[in-house]
PDB file of C-alpha atoms in Angstrom:
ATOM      1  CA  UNK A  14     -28.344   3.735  16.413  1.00 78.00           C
ATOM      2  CA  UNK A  15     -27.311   0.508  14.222  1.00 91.00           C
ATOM      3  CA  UNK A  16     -29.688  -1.959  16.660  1.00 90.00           C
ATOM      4  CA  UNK A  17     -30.945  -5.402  15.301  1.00 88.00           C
ATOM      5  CA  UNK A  18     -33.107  -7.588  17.471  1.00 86.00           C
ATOM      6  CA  UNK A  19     -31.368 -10.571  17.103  1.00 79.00           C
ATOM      7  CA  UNK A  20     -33.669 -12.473  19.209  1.00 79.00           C
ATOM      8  CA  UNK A  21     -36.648 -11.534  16.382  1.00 79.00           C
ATOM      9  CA  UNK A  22     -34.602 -13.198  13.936  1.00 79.00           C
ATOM     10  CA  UNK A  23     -35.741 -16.526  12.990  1.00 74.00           C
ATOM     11  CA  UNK A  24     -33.033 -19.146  13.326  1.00 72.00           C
ATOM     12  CA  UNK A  25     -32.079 -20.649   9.693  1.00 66.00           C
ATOM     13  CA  UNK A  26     -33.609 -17.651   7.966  1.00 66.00           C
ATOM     14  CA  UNK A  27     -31.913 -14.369   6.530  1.00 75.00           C
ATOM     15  CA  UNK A  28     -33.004 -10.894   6.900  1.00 85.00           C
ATOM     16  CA  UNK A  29     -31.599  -7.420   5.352  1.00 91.00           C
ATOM     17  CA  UNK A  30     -31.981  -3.902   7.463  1.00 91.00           C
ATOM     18  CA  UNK A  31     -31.070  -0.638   6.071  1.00 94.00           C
ATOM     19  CA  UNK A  32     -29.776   2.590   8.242  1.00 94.00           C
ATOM     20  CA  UNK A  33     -29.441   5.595   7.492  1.00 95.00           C
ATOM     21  CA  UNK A  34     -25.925   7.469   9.241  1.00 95.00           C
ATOM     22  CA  UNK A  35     -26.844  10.584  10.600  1.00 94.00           C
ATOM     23  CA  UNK A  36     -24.904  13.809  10.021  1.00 94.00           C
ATOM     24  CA  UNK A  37     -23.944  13.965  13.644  1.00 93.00           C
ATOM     25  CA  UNK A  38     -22.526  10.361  13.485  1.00 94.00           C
ATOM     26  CA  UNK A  39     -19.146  11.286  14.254  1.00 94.00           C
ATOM     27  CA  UNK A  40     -20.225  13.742  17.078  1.00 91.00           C
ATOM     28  CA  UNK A  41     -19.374  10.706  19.386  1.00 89.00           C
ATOM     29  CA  UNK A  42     -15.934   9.978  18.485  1.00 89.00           C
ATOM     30  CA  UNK A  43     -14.223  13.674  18.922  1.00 84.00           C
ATOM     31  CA  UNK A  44     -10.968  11.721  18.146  1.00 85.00           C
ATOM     32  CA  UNK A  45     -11.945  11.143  14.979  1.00 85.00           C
ATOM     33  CA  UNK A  46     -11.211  14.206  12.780  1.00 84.00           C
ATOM     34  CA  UNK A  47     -13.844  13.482  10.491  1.00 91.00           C
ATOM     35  CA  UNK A  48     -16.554  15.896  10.076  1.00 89.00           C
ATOM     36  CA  UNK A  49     -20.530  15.771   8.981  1.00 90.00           C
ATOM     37  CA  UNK A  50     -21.863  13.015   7.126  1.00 92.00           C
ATOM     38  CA  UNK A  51     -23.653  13.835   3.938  1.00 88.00           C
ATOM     39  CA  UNK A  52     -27.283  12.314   4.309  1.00 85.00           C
ATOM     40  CA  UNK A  53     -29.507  11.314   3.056  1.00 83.00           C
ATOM     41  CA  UNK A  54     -26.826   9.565   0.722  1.00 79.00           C
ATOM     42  CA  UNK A  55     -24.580   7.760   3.078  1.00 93.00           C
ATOM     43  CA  UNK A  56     -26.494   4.279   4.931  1.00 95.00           C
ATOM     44  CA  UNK A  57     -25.525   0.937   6.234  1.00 95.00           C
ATOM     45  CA  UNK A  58     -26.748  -2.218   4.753  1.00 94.00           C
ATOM     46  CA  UNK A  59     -26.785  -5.206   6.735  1.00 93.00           C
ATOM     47  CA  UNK A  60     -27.741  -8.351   5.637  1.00 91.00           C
ATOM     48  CA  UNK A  61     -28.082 -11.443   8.513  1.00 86.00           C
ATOM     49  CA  UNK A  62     -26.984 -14.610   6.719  1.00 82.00           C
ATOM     50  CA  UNK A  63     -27.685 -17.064   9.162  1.00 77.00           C
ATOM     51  CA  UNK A  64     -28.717 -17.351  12.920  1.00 79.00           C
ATOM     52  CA  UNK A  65     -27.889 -20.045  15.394  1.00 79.00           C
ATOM     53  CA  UNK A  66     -28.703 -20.014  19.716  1.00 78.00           C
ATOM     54  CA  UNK A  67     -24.948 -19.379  19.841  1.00 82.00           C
ATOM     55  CA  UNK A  68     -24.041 -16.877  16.884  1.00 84.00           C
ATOM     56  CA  UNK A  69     -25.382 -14.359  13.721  1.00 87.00           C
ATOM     57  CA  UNK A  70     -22.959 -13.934  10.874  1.00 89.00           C
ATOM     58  CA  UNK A  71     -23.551 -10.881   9.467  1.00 91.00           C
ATOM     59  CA  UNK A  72     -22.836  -8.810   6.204  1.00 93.00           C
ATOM     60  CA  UNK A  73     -22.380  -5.484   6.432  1.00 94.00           C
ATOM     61  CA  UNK A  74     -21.810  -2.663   3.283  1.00 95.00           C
ATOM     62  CA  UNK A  75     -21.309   0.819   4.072  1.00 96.00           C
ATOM     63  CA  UNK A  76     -22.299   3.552   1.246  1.00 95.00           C
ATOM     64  CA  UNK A  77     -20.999   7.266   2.725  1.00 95.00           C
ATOM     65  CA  UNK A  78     -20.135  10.508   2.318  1.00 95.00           C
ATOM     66  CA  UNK A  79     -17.658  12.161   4.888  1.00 95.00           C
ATOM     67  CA  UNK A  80     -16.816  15.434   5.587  1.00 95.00           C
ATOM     68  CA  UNK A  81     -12.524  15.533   5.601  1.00 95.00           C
ATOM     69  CA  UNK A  82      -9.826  18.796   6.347  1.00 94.00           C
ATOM     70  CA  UNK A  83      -8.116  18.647   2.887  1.00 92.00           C
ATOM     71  CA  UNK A  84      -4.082  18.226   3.791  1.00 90.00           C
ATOM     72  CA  UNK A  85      -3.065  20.120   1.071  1.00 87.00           C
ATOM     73  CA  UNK A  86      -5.227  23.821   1.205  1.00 90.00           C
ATOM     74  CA  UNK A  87      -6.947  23.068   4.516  1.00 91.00           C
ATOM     75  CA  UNK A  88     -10.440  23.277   2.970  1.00 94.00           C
ATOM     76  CA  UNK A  89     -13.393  21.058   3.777  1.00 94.00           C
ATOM     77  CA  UNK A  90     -14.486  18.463   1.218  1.00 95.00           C
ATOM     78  CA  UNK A  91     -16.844  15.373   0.496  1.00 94.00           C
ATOM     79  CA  UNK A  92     -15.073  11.927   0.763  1.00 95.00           C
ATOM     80  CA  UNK A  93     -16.545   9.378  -0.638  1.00 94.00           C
ATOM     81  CA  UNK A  94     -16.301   6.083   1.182  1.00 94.00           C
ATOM     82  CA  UNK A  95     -16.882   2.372   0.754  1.00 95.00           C
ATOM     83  CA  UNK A  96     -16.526  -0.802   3.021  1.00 95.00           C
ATOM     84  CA  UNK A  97     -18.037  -4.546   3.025  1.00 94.00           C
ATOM     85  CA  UNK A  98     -17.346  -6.263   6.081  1.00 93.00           C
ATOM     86  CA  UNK A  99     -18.711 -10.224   7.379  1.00 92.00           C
ATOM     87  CA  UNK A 100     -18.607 -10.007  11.335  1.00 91.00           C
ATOM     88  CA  UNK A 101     -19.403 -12.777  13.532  1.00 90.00           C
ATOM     89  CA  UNK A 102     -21.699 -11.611  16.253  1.00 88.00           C
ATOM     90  CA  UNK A 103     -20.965 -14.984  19.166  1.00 87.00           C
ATOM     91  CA  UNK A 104     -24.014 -14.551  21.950  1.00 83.00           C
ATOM     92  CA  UNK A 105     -22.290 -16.043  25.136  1.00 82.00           C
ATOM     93  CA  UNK A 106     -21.921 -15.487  29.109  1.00 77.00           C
ATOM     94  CA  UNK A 107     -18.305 -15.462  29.241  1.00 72.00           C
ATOM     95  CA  UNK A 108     -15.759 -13.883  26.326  1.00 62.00           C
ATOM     96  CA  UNK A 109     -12.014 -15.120  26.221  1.00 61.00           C
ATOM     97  CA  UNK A 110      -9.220 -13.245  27.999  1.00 59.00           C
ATOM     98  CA  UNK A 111      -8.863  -9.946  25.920  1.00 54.00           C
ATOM     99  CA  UNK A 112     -12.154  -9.862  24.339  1.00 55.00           C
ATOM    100  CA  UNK A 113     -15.012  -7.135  25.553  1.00 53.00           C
ATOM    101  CA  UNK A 114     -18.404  -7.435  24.869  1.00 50.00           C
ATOM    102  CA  UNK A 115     -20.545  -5.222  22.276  1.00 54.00           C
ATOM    103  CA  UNK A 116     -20.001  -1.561  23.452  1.00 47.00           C
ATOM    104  CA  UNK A 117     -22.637   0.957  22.979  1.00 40.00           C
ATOM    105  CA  UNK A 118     -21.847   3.115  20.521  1.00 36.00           C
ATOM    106  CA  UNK A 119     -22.979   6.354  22.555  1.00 35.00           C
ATOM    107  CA  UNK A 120     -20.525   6.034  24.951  1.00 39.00           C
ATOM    108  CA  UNK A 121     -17.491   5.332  22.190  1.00 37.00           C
ATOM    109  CA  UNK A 122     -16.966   2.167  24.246  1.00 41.00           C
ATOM    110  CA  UNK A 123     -14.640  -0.768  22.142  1.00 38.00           C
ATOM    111  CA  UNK A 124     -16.215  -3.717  20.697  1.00 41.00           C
ATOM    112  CA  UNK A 125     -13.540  -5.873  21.588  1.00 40.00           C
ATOM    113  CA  UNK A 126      -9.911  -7.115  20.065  1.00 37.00           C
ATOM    114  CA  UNK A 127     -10.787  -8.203  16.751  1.00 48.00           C
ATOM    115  CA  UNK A 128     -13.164  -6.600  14.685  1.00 58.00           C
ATOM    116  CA  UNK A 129     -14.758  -9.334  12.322  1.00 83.00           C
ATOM    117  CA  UNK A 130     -16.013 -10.615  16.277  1.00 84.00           C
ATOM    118  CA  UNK A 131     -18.493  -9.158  18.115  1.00 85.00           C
ATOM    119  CA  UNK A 132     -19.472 -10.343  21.602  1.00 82.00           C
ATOM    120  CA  UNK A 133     -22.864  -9.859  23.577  1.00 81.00           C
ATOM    121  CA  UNK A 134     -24.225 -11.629  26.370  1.00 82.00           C
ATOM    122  CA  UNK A 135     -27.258 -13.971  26.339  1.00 81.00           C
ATOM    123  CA  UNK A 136     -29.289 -11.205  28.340  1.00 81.00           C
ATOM    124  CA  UNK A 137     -28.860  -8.663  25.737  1.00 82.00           C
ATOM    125  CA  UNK A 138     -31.447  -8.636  23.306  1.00 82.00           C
ATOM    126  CA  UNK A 139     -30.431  -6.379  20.638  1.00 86.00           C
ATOM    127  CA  UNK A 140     -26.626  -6.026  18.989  1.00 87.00           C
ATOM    128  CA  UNK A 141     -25.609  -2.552  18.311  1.00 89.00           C
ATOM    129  CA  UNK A 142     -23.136  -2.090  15.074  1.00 92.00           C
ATOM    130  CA  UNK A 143     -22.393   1.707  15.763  1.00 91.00           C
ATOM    131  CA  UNK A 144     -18.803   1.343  17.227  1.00 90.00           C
ATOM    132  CA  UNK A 145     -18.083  -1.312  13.998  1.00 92.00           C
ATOM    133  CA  UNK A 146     -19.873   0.984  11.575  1.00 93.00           C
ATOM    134  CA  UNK A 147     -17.412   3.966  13.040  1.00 93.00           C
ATOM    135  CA  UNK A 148     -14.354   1.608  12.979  1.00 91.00           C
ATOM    136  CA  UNK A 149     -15.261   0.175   8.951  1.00 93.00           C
ATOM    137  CA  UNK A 150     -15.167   3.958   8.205  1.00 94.00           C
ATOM    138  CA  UNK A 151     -11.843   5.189   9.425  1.00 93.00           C
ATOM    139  CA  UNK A 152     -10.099   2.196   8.156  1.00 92.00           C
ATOM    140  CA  UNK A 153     -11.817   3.101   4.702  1.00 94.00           C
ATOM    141  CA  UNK A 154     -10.601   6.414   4.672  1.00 94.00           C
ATOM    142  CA  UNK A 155      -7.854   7.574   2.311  1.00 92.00           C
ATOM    143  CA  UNK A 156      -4.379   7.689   3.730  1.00 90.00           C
ATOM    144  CA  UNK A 157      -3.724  10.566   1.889  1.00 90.00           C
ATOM    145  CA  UNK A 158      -6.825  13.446   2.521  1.00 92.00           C
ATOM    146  CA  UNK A 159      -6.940  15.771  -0.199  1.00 91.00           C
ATOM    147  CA  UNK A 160      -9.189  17.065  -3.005  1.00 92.00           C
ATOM    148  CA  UNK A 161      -9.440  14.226  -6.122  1.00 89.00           C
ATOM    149  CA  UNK A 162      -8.596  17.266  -7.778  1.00 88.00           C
ATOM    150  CA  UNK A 163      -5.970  20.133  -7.396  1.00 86.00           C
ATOM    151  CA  UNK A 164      -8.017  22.489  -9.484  1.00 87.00           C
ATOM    152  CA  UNK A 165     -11.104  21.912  -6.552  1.00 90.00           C
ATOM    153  CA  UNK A 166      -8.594  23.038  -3.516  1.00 89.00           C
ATOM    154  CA  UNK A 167      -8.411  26.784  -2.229  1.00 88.00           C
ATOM    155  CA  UNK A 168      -6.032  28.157  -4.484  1.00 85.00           C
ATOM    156  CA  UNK A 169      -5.241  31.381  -1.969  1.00 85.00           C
ATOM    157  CA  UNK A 170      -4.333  29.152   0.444  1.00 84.00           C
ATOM    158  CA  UNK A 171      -2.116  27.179  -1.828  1.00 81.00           C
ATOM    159  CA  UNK A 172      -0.299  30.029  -2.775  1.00 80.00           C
ATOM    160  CA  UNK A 173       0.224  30.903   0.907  1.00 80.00           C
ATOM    161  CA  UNK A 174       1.164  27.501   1.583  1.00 75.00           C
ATOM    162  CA  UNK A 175       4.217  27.543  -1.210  1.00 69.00           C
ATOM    163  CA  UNK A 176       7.605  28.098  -0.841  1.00 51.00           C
ATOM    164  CA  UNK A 177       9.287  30.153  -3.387  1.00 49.00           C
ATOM    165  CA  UNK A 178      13.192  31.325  -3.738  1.00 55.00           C
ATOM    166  CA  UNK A 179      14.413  34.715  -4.068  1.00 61.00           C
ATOM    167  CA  UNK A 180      13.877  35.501  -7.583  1.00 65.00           C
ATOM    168  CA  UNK A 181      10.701  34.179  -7.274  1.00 55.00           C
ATOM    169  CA  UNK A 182       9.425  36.363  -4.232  1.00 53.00           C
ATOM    170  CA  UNK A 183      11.223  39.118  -5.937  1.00 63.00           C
ATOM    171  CA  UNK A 184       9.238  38.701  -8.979  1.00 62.00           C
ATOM    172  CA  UNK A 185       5.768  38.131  -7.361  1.00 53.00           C
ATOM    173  CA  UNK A 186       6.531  41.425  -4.725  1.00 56.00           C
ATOM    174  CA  UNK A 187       8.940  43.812  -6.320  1.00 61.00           C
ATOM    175  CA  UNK A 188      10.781  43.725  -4.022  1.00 58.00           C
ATOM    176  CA  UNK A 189      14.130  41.779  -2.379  1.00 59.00           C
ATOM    177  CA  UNK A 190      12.318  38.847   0.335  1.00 51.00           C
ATOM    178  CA  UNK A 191      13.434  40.523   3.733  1.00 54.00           C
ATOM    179  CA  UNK A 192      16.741  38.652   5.390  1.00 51.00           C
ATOM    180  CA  UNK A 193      17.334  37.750   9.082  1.00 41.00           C
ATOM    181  CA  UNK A 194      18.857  41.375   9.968  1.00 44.00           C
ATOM    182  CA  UNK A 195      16.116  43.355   8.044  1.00 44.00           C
ATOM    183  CA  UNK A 196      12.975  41.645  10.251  1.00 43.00           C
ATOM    184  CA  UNK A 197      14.783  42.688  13.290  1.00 45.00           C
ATOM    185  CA  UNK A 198      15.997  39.294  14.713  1.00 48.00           C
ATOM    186  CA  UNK A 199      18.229  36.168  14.130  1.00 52.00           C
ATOM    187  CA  UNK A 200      17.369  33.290  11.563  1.00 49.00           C
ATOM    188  CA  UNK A 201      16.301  30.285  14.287  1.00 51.00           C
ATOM    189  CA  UNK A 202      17.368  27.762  11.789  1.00 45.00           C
ATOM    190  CA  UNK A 203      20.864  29.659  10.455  1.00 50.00           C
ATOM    191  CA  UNK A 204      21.719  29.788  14.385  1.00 53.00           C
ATOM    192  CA  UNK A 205      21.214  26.311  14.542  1.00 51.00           C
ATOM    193  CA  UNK A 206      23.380  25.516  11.895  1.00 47.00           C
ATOM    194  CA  UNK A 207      26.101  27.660  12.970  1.00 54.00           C
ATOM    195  CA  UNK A 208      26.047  25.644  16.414  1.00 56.00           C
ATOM    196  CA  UNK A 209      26.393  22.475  14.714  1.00 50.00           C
ATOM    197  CA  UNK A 210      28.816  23.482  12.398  1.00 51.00           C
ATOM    198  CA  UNK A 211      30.810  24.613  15.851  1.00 59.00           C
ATOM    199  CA  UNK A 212      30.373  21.724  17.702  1.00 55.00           C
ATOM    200  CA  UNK A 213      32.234  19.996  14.568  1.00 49.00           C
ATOM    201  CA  UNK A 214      35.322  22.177  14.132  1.00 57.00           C
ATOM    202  CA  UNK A 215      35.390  21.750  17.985  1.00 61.00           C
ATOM    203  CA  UNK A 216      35.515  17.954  17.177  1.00 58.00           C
ATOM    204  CA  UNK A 217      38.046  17.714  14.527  1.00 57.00           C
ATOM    205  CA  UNK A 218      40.727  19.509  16.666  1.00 60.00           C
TER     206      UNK A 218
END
């Protein structure tokens, strides 16, 4: 998907590659919560600073458009996301203890533990940047998912979301907002309550 042929690459010389991330990108990583990818305006730039027999430093910007569950109305929207990252691809037989070499990306497979190193063996003749590309992106992503702007969120489903008092529902309805004996059952959380508030009269005698 994200495949250089480091072997190609002339030692002492630089070279840039740009890929395009396809809208099914995240199809691979069902963990990820993150929907389409807007194309053709999200790619990977990678430029390859320098190669050695032993090692190809790499630097890496990522230009994308996710698709993101807002938090606050439960809508879809476009997140706009940037990362520039410098790994270390190290070409060897043998990793240290820990380490993993390059996964493919198609099987959601780890790189390894650090992600500014990649390993891959001496027999391998290509590296493949799709599990670092995924990883840049999630830890790019806002902590907080929701529209830049209220005004752009589902406003019916804000309204359902809110929590009003009495005189408010009573305002909005009409009508008196129905209490635990008028739905036909008990209040979960005033039961609750009422047991703890036992338990402590039981404790101060």
């Amino acid at each position: 998907m994200f495949r250089i042929d480091y072997r190609n690459l002339q030692i002492g010389l630089g070279r840039d590659f740009v890929f395009e991330i396809p809208a099914d990108f995240f199809s691979h990583w069902p963990e990820a919560e993150v929907g389409a990818v807007a194309v053709p305006d999200s790619e990977v730039s990678v430029h390859a600073l320098r190669r050695s027999t032993t090692l190809l430093e790499l630097s890496v910007r990522i230009n994308a458009e996710v698709t993101l569950t807002c938090d606050r109305c439960l809508d879809e929207f476009l997140c706009p996301v940037y990362f520039e990252g410098h790994p270390v691809v190290k070409i060897s037989d043998s990793v240290p203890e820990g380490e993993r070499y390059s996964g493919d990306a198609a099987q959601g497979e780890a790189n390894n533990s650090d992600g500014d190193i990649l390993w891959i063996s001496t027999a391998e003749e290509a590296i493949d940047l799709g599990q670092y590309v995924y990883e840049s992106i999630m830890l790019a992503l806002p902590f907080q998912r929701v529209h830049p702007e209220m005004k752009d969120c589902n406003q019916d489903m804000l309204q359902r979301f809110r929590i009003v008092s009495e005189e408010e529902f009573e305002t909005l309805t009409g009508e008196e907002r129905p209490d635990a004996d008028t739905r036909g059952g008990e209040n979960p959380f005033a039961k609750a309550l009422a047991g703890l508030k036992d338990k402590k009269d039981d404790n101060d005698k």
